[in-house]
Coordinates of C-alpha atoms and ligand atoms in Angstrom, one line a residue:
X1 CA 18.2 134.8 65.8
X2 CA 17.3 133.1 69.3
X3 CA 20.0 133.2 72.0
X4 CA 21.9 130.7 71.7
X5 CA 22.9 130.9 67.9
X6 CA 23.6 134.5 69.0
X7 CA 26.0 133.2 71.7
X8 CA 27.9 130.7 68.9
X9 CA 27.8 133.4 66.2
X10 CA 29.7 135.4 68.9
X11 CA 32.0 133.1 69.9
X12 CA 33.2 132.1 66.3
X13 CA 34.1 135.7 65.8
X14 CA 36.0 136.1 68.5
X15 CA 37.5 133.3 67.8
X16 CA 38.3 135.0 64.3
X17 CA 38.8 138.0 66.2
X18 CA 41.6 136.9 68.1
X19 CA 43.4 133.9 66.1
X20 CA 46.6 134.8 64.3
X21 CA 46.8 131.1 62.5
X22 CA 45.4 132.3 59.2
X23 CA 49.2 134.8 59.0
X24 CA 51.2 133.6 61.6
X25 CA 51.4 130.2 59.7
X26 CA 54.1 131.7 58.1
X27 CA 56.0 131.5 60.7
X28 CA 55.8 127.3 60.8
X29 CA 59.4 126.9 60.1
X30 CA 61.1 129.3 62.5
X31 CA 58.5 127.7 65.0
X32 CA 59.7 123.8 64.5
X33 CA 63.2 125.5 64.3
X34 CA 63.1 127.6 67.8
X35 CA 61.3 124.3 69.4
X36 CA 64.5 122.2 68.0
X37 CA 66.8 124.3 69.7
X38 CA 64.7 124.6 73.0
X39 CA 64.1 121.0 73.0
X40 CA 67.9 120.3 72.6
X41 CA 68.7 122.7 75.1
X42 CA 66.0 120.7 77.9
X43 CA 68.1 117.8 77.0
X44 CA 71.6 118.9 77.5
X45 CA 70.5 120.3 80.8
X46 CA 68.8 117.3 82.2
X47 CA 65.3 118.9 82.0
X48 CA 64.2 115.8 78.9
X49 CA 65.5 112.7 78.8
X50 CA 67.4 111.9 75.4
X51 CA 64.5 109.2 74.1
X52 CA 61.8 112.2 74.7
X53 CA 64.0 115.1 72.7
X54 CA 64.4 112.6 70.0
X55 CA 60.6 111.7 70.2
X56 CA 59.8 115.4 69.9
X57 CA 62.4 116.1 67.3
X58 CA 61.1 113.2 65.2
X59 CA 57.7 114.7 65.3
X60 CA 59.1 117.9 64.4
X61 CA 60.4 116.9 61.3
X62 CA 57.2 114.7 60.8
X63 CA 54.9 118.1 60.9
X64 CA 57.3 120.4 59.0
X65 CA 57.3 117.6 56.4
X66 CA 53.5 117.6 56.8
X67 CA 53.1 121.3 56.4
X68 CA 55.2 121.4 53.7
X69 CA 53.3 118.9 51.6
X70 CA 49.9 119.9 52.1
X71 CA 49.1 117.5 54.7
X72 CA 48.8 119.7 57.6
X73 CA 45.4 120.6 58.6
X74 CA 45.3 124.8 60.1
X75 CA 42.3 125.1 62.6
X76 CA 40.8 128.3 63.6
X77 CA 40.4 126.6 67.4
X78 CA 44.4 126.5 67.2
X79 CA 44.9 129.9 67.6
X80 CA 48.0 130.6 66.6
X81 CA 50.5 128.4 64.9
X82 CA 52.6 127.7 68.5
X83 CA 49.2 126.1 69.4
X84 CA 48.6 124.2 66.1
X85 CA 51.8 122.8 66.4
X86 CA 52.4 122.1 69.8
X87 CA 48.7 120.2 69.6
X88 CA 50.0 117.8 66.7
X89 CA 52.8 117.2 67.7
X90 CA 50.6 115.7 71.0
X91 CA 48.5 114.1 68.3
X92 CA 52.1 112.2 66.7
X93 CA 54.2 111.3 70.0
X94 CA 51.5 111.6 72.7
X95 CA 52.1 112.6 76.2
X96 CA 55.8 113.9 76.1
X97 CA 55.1 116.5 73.4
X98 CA 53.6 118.7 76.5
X99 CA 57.1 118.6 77.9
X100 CA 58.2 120.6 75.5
X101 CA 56.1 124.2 77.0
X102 CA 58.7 123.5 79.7
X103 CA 60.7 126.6 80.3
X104 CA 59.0 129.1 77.6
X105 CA 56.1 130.8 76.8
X106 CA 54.3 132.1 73.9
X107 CA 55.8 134.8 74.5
X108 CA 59.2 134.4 73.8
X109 CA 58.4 131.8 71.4
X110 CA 56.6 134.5 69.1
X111 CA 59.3 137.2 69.9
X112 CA 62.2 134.3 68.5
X113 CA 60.1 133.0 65.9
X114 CA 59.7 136.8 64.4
X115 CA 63.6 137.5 64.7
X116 CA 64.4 134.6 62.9
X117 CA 61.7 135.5 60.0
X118 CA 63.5 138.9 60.1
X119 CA 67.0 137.7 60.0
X120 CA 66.6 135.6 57.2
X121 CA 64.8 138.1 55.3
X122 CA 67.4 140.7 55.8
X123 CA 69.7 138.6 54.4
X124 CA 67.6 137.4 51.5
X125 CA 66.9 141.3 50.4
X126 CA 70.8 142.4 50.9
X127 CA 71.1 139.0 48.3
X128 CA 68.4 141.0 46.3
X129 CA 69.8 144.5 46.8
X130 CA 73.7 142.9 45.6
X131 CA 71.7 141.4 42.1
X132 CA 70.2 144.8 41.5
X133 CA 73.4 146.5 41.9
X134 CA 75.0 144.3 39.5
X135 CA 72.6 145.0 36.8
X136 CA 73.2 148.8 37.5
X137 CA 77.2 147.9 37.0
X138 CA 76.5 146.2 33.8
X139 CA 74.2 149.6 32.4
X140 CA 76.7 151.5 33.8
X141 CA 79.7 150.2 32.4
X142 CA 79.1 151.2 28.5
X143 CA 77.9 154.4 29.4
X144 CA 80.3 156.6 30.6
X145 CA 80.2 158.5 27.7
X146 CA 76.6 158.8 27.5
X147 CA 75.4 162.6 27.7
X148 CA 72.5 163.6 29.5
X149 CA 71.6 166.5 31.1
X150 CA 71.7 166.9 34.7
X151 CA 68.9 168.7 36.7
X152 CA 68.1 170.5 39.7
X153 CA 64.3 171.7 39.9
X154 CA 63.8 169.2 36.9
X155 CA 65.8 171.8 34.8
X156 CA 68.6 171.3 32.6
X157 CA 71.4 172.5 34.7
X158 CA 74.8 170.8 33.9
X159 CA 75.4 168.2 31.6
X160 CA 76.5 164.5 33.1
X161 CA 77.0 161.3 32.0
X162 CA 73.9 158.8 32.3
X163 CA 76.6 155.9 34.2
X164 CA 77.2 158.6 36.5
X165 CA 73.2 159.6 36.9
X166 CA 72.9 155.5 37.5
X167 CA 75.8 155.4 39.8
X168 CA 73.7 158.2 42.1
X169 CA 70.8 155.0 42.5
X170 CA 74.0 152.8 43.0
X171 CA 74.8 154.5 46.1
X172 CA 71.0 154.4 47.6
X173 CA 70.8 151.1 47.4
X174 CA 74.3 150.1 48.8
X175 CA 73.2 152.3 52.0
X176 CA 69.9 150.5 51.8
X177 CA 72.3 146.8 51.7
X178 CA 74.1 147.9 54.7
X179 CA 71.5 148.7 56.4
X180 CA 69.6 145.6 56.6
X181 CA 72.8 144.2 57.4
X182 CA 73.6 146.8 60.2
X183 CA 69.6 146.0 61.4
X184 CA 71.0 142.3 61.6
X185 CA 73.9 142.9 64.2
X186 CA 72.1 145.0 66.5
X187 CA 68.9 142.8 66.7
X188 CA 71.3 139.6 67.2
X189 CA 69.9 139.0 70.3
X190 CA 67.6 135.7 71.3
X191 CA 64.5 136.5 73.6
X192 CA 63.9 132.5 74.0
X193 CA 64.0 131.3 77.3
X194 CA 62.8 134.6 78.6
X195 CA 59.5 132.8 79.1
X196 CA 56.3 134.7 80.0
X197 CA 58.3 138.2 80.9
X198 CA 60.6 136.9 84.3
X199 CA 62.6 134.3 83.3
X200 CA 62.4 130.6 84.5
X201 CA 62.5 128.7 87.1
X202 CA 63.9 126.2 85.5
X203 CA 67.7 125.6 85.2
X204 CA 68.3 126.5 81.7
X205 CA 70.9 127.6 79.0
X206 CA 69.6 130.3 77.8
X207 CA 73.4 130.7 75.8
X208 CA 73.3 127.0 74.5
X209 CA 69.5 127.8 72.9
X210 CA 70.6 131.2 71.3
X211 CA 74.1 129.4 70.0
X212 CA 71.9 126.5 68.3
X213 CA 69.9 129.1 66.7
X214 CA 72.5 131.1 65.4
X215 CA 72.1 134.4 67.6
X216 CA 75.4 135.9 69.2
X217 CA 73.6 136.1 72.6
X218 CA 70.4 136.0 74.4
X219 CA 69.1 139.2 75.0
X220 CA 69.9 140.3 78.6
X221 CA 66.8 141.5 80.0
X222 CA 63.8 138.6 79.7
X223 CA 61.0 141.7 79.9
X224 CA 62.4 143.3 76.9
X225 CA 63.2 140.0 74.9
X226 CA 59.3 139.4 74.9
X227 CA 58.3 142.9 73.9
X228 CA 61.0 144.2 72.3
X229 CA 60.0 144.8 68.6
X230 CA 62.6 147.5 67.3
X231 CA 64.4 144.4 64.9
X232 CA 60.7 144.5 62.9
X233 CA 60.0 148.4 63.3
X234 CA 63.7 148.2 61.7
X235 CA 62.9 145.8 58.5
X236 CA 59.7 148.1 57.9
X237 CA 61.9 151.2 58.0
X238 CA 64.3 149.5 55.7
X239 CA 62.2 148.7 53.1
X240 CA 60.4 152.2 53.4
X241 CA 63.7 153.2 52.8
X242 CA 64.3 151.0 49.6
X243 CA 60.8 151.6 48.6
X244 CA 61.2 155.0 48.7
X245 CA 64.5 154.8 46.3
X246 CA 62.7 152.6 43.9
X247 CA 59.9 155.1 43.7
X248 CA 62.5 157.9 42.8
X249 CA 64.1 155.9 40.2
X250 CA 60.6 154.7 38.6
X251 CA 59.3 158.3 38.6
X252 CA 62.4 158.6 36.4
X253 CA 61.8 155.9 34.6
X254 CA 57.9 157.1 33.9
X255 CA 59.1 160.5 32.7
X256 CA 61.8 159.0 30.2
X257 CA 59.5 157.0 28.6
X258 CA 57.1 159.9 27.8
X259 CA 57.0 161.8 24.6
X260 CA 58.5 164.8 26.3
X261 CA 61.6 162.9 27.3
X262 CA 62.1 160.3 24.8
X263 CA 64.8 158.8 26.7
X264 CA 64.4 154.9 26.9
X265 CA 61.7 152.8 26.0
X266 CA 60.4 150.4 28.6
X267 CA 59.9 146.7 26.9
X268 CA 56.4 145.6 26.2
X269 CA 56.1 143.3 29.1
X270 CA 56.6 146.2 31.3
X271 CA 54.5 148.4 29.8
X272 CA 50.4 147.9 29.1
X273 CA 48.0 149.7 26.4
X274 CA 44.8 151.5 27.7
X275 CA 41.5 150.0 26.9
X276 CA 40.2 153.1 25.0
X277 CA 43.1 154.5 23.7
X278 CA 44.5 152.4 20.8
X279 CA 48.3 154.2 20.8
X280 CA 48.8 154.3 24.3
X281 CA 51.7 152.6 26.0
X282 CA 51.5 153.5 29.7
X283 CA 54.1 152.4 31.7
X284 CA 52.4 150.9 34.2
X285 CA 55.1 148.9 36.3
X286 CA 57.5 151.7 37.0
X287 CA 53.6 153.4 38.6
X288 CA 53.2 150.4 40.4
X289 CA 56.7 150.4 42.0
X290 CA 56.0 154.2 42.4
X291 CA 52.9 153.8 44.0
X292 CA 53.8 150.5 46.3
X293 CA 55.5 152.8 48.9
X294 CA 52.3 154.2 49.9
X295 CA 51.1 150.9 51.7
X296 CA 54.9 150.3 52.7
X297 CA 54.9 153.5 54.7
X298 CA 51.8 152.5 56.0
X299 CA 53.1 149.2 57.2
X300 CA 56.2 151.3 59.3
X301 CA 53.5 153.3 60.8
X302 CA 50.9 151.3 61.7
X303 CA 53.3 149.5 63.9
X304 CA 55.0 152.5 65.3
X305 CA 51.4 153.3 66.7
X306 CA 50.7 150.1 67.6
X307 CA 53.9 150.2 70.0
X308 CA 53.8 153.6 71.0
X309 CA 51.8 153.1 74.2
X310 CA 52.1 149.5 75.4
X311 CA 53.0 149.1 79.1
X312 CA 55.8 146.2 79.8
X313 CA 55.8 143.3 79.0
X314 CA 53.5 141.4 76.1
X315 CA 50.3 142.7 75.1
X316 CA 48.1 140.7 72.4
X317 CA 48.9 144.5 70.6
X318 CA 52.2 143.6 69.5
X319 CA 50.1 140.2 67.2
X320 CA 49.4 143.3 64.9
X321 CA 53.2 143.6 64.0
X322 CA 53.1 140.5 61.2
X323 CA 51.0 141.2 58.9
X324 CA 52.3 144.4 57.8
X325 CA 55.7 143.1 57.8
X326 CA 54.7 140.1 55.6
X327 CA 52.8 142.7 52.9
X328 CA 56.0 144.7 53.2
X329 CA 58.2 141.6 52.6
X330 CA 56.5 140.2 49.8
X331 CA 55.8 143.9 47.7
X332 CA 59.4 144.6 47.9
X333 CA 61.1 141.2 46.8
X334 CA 58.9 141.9 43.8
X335 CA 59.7 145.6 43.3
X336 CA 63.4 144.5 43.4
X337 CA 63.0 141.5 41.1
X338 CA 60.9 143.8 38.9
X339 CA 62.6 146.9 39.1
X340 CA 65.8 144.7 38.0
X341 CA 64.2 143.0 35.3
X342 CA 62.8 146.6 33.7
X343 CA 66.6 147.7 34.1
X344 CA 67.8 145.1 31.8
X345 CA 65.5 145.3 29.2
X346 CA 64.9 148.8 28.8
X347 CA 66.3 150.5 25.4
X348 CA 68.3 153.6 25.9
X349 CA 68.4 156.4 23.3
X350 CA 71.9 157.5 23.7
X351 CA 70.8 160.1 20.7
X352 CA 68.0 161.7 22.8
X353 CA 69.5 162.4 25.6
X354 CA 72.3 164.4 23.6
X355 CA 69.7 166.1 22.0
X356 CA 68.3 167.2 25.4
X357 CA 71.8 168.2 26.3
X358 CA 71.4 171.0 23.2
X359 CA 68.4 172.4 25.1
X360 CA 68.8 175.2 28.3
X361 CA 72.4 176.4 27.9
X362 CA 73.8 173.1 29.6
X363 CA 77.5 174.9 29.7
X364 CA 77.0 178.6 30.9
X365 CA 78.7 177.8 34.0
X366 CA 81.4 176.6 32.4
X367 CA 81.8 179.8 29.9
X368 CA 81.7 181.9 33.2
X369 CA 84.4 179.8 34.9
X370 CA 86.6 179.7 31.5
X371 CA 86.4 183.5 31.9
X372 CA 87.5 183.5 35.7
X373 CA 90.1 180.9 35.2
X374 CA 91.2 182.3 32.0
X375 CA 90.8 185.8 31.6
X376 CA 90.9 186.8 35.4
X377 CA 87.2 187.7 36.1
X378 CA 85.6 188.0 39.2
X379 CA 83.2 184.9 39.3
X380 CA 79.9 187.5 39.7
X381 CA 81.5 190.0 36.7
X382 CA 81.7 186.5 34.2
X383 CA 78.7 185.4 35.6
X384 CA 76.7 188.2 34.2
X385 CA 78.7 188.0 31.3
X386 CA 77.6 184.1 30.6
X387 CA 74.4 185.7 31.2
X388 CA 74.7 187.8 28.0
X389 CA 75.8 185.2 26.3
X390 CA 72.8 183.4 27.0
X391 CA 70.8 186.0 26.2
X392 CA 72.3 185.8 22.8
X393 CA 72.5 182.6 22.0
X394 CA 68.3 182.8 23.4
X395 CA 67.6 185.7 20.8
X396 CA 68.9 183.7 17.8
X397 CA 67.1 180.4 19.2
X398 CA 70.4 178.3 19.6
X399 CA 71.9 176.9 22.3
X400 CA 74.8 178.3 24.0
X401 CA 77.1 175.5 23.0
X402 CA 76.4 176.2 19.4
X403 CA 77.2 179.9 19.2
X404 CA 80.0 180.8 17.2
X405 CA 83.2 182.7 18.5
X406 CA 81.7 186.2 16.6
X407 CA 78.4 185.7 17.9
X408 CA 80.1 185.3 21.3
X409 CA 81.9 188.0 21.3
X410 CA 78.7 189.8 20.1
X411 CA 76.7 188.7 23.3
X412 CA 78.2 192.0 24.8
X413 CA 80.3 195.3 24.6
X414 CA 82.6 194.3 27.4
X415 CA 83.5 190.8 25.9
X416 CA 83.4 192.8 22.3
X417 CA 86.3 194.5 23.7
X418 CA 87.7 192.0 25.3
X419 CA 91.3 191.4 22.9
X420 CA 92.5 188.3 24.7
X421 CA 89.6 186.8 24.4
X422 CA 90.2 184.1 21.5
X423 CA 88.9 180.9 19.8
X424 CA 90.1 178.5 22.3
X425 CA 86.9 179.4 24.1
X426 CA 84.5 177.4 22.5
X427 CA 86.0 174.2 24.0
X428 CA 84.9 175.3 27.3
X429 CA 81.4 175.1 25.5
X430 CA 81.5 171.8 24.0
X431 CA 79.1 169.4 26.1
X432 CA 81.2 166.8 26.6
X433 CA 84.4 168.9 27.6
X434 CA 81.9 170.6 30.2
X435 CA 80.9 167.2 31.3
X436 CA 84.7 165.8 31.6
X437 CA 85.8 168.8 33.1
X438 CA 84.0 168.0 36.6
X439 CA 86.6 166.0 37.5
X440 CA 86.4 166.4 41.3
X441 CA 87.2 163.2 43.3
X442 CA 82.7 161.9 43.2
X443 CA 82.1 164.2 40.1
X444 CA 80.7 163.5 36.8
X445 CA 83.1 163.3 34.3
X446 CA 84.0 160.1 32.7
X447 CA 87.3 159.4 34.3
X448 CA 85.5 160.0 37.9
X449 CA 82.5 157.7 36.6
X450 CA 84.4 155.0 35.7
X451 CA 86.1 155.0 39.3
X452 CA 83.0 154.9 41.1
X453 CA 82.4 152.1 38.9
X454 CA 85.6 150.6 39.9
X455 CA 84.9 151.0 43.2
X456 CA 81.1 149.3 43.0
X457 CA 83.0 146.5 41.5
X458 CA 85.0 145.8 44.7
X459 CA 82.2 147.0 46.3
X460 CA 80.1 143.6 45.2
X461 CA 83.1 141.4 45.7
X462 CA 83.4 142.3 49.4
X463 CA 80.1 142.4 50.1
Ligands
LIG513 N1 49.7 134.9 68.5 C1 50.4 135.6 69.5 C2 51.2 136.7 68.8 O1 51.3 136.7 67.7 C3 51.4 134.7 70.2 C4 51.7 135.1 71.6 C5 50.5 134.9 72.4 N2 50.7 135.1 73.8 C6 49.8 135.3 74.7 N3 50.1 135.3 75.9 N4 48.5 135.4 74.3 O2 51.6 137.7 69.5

């Protein structure tokens, strides 16, 4: 290579290096939007005259229109899309489209652009969240009765009811809804007019511009508005958050569907076959949404370090914050959609799970607090007790809720002997008394389940 094509070859890929077009062109609308408002703003104060805003906001609309149909050409040489549109816009009205830098800066005219791409996005994954929710409300709703049992360590512990397992998911996702929302209010600040990191010379309104755009203030301090990026360190956590939820509930999912569990079957669509294996049905979608959280954690962090050390005010640095926001954007409006869609269509073996429920002694707690409540034992002294019983029950391979009163009584000398001790305790071993009788305010029995479902209800009309 001689010099000179060295020298071009070098210069292209900076130019590559440093150009944002080819992923900030998302950003087109929030751009023509943010230069609307400015634009306006110039007007009302005297800076344009009212036959140059309407120039510029005709050539506004022109580009958006433009962009939108294809017709917009993205250059490299642009750099970023304030540039490509600022230069057609010259290209459409001419000279008084470079009155329109007046007063601003990149600057702030990346920081408002962002927020506004963040603001609507919060809202559109509450919108999301709200749609999941009511397909969990529909599930929910016809199976309060559904047995199951409940784990801790992935053991059969206590048996619940599968609404009540659901509503547990519920309850993620509504703190997830609130707090997009609650990232909305704080960030509802507008760093336009904070120009290059000082403020302007020129006599603006800096109220009038963040009113037009629908921001409850400008932000106070012009430094931070331009390097402020909490409202988009905020979205990533957000979704980490909600991806993080979705990956719990899918790792469910995946075990449920597997021979061991036999719970539900996922529907075809959701589910693929392996290339080699002619009787496999792997349930790859619930892995995917598993496995997306990887890269959305990735996305939080990579920003976190990208911020940690910047000194005041913009750095080019802070052009790294889009792209991971857009990936994390676009993986979770389809993990919702998705995970919603798998929800629906899933079958649920209501016979299964019961079955489960007749494996690992489901009700020994309750036999121990039948004996506390009922026959005045200390809680440790009938806890040893339901121990025997277990024992028992173990050593003639049933389950604790299927032992008959003599085999009870058998389990050991002290209950043997025990003459109050009568038939009426095998209710406290039935599975679905057990379940019903956790009837704390929050618990699992089906009265408390179809409360919280109550409440989800005017949950989703409020919100
Ligand atoms: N493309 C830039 C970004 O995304 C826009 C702001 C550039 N400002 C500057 N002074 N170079 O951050």
């Amino acid at each position: 290579m001689n010099e000179q094509i060295l020298k071009n070859t070098n210069a292209k890929l900076l130019d590559e290096f440093n150009a944002s077009i080819n992923f900030d062109k998302n950003l087109y609308s929030q751009d023509i939007k943010g230069s609307l408002a400015h634009s306006q703003m110039l007007f009302l104060q005297g800076i344009l005259s009212e036959d140059e805003k309407n120039k510029i906001h005709k050539g506004l609309e022109q580009i958006k229109k433009d962009i939108e149909n294809g017709n917009f050409e993205f250059k490299l040489e642009d750099e970023d899309i304030h540039m490509a549109i600022e230069r057609n816009l010259t290209k459409i009205i001419g000279e008084t489209a470079k009155k329109l830098h007046t007063a601003r800066s990149r600057n702030d005219q990346v920081a408002t652009d962002f927020k506004l791409y963040i603001k609507e996005k919060n809202i559109s994954l509450m919108a999301q969240i709200k749609k999941l929710l009511f397909t969990f409300e529909q599930i929910c709703k016809n199976h309060t009765e559904t047995l199951l049992p409940g784990m801790t360590h992935l053991q059969h512990a206590q048996p619940i009811n599968l609404a009540f397992h659901l509503l547990s998911y519920v309850n993620m996702f509504q703190r997830d809804f609130k707090r997009f929302e609650s990232s909305n209010q704080r960030n509802d600040t507008c760093p336009l007019g904070s120009a290059a990191l000082a403020g302007t010379a020129h006599n603006i309104d800096r109220f009038k511009t963040a009113s037009l755009l629908g921001f409850k203030t400008p932000c106070a301090n012009a430094q931070d508005g331009v390097s402020d990026r909490d409202f988009a360190l905020e979205i990533l956590f957000n979704i980490s958050t909600l991806s993080m939820h979705i990956s719990r509930i899918s790792e469910e999912l995946i075990l449920w569907s597997s021979y061991e569990f036999d719970f539900i079957k996922i529907s075809d669509e959701y589910a693929t076959t392996s290339s080699i294996m002619p009787q496999k049905k792997n349930p790859d979608v619930p892995e995917l949404l598993r496995g997306k959280s990887g890269r959305i954690y990735g996305n939080l962090f990579a920003l976190l370090t990208v911020m940690k050390s910047l000194p005041l005010a913009y750095n080019k640095d802070t052009q790294e914050d889009k792209e991971g926001v857009f990936d994390s954007v676009k993986n979770i409006e389809l993990c919702l959609s998705i995970l919603d869609e798998i929800l629906k269509t899933m079958q649920i073996s209501k016979e299964n799970m019961l079955k489960a429920c007749k494996k690992g002694h489901l009700c020994a707690t309750d036999f121990a607090d039948y004996l506390v409540q009922k026959q005045n034992f200390a809680f440790r002294d009938a806890y040893y007790l339901a121990k025997d019983a277990v024992a028992k029950a173990d050593s003639l391979n049933k389950d604790i809720s299927d032992l008959s009163f003599e085999e009870l009584k058998d389990s050991s000398p002290k209950l043997k002997s025990l003459a109050s001790l009568n038939k009426e305790v095998l209710t406290c071993l039935d599975l679905r008394n057990s379940m019903n009788s956790r009837d704390s305010y929050g618990g699992t029995s089906s009265k408390q389940s179809k409360i919280q479902i109550q409440e989800l209800k005017e949950w989703l009309e409020q919100n």
